[in-house]
Coordinates of C-alpha atoms in Angstrom, one line a residue:
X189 CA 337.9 170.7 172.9
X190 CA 338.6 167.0 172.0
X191 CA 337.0 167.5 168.5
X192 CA 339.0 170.3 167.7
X193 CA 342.4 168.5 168.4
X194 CA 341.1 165.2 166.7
X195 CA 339.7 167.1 163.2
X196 CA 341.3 170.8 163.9
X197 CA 340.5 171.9 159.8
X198 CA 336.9 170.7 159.3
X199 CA 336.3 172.1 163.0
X200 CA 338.5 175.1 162.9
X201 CA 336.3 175.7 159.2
X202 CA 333.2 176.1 160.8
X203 CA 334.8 177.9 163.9
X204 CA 336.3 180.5 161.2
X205 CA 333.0 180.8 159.5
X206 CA 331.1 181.5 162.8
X207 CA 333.8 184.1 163.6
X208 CA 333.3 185.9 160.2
X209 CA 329.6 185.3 160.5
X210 CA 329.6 187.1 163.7
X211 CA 331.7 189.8 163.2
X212 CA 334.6 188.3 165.8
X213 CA 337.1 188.5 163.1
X214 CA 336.9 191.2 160.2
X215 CA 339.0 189.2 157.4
X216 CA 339.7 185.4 156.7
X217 CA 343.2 185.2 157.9
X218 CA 342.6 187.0 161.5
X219 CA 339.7 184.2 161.9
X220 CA 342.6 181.3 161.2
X221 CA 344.8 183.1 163.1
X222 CA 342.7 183.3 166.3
X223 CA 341.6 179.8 165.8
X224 CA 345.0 178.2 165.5
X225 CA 346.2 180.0 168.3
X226 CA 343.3 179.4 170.7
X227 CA 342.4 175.8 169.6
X228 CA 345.4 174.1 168.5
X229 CA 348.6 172.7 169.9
X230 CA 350.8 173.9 167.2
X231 CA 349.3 176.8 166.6
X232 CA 348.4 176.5 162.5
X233 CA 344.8 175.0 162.9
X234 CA 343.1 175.2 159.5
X235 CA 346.1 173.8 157.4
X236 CA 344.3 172.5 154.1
X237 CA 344.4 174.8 151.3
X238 CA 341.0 174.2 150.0
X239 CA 339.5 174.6 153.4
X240 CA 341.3 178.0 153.4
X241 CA 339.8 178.4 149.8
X242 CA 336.0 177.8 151.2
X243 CA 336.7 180.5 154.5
X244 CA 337.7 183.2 151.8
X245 CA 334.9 181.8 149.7
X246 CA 332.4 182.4 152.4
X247 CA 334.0 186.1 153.7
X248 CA 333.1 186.8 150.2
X249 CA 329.7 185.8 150.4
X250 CA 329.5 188.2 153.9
X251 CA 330.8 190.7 152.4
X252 CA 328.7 191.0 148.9
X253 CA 325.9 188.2 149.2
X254 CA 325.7 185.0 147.4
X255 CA 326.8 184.8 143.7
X256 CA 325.6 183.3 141.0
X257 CA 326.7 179.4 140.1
X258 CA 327.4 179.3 136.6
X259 CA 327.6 176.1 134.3
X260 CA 331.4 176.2 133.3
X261 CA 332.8 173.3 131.0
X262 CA 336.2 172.4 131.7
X263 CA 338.3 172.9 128.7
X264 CA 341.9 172.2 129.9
X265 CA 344.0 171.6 132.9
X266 CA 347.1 172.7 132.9
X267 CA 349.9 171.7 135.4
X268 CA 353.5 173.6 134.7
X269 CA 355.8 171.7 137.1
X270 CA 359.2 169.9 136.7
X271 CA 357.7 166.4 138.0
X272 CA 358.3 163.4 135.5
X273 CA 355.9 160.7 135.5
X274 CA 356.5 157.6 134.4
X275 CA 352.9 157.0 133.6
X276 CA 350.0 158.6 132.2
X277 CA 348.4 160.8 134.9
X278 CA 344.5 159.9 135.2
X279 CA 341.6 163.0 136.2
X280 CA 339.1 162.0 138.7
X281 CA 336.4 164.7 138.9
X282 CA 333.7 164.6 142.1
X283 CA 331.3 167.1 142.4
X284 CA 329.3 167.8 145.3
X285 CA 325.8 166.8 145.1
X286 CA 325.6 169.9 141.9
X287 CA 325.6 173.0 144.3
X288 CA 329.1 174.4 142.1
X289 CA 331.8 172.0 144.5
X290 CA 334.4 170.3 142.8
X291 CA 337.2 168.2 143.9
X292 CA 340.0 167.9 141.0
X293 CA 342.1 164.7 141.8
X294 CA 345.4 163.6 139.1
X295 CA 346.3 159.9 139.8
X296 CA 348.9 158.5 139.2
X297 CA 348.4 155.2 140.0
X298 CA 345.9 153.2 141.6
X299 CA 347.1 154.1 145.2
X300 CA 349.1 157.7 144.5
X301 CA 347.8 161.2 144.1
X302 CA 349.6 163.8 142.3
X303 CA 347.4 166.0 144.6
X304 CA 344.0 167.5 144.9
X305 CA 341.7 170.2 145.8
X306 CA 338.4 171.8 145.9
X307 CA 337.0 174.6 144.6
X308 CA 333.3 176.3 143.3
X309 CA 332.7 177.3 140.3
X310 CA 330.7 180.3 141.6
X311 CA 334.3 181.9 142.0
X312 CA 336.4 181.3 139.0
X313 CA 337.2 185.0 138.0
X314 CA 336.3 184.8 134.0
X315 CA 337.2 181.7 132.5
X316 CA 340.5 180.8 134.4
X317 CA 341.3 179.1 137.6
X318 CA 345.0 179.7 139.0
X319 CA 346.9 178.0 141.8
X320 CA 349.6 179.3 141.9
X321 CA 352.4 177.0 144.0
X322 CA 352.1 174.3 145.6
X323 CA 350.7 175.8 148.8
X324 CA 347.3 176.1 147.0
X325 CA 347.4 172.0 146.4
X326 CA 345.8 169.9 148.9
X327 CA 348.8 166.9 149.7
X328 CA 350.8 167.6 147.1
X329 CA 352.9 164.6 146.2
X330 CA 356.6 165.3 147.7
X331 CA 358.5 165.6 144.7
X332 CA 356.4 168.5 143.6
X333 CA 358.3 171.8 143.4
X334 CA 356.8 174.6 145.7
X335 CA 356.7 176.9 142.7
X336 CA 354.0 174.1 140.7
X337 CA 351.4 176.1 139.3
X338 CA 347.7 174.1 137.9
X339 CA 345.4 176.4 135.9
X340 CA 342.2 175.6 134.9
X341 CA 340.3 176.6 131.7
X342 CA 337.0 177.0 131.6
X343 CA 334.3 177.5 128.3
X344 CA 330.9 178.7 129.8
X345 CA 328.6 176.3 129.2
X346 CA 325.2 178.0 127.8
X347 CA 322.8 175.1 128.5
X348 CA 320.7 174.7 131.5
X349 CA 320.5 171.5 132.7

């Protein structure tokens, strides 16, 4: 119980999983549910958009198996939002030891994120990536409008490597 109030998304992620994995719950959002109502003071438990991402991600899997990771080259980022920036906004990229993960971070400066969030190439529908408001961004910096969208465009990348 004191690990689940002390890291209640990471935890509640697994919890979720294990409830979808064994049938407890039949859909992603009754698994949250359950879990932020048993394990959590507030009652919201897994909070973090991109850990809500990876609990759909893995109902999916349930549900029709694994799917193939493609190699996808990132063609553009797109960000439609009213936020002015004073300064250039820099991309740090982080994959996850090659397995499709990727963490998308804009910086603004050395010590500010615009915001950031995670996401597997094994599920980008076609060649586009959409998050759609600012509920889909992991700490979105305050000033950002709850109706910010960020798209991704992928090329598929033919080579093997």
């Amino acid at each position: 119980m004191a690990l689940t109030l002390i890291l209640p998304g990471r935890t509640g992620v697994m919890i979720c999983a294990y409830l979808l994995y064994t049938r407890e719950s039949s859909d992603p959002v009754s698994a949250m549910d359950y879990y932020g109502e048993r394990r959590t003071k507030n009652g919201k438990g897994v909070t973090i958009p991109s850990q809500k991402r990876y609990i759909f991600y893995f109902n999916e899997i349930i549900q029709h198996g694994p799917r193939h990771t493609p190699a996808l080259q990132l063609l553009q980022i797109i960000l439609n939002s009213n936020v002015l920036l004073k300064y250039d906004a820099h991309l740090r990229i982080s994959c996850n030891g090659g397995n499709g993960s990727y963490q998308l971070s804009p910086v603004l400066d050395s010590e500010s994120l615009l915001f950031y969030f995670w996401f597997n190439t094994a599920f980008v529908e076609g060649d586009t990536l959409y998050l759609m408001s600012k509920l889909d961004l992991d700490k979105p910096f305050k000033n950002l409008e709850i109706d910010a969208q960020a798209r991704l465009l992928f090329f598929p990348n033919l080579k093997k490597y």
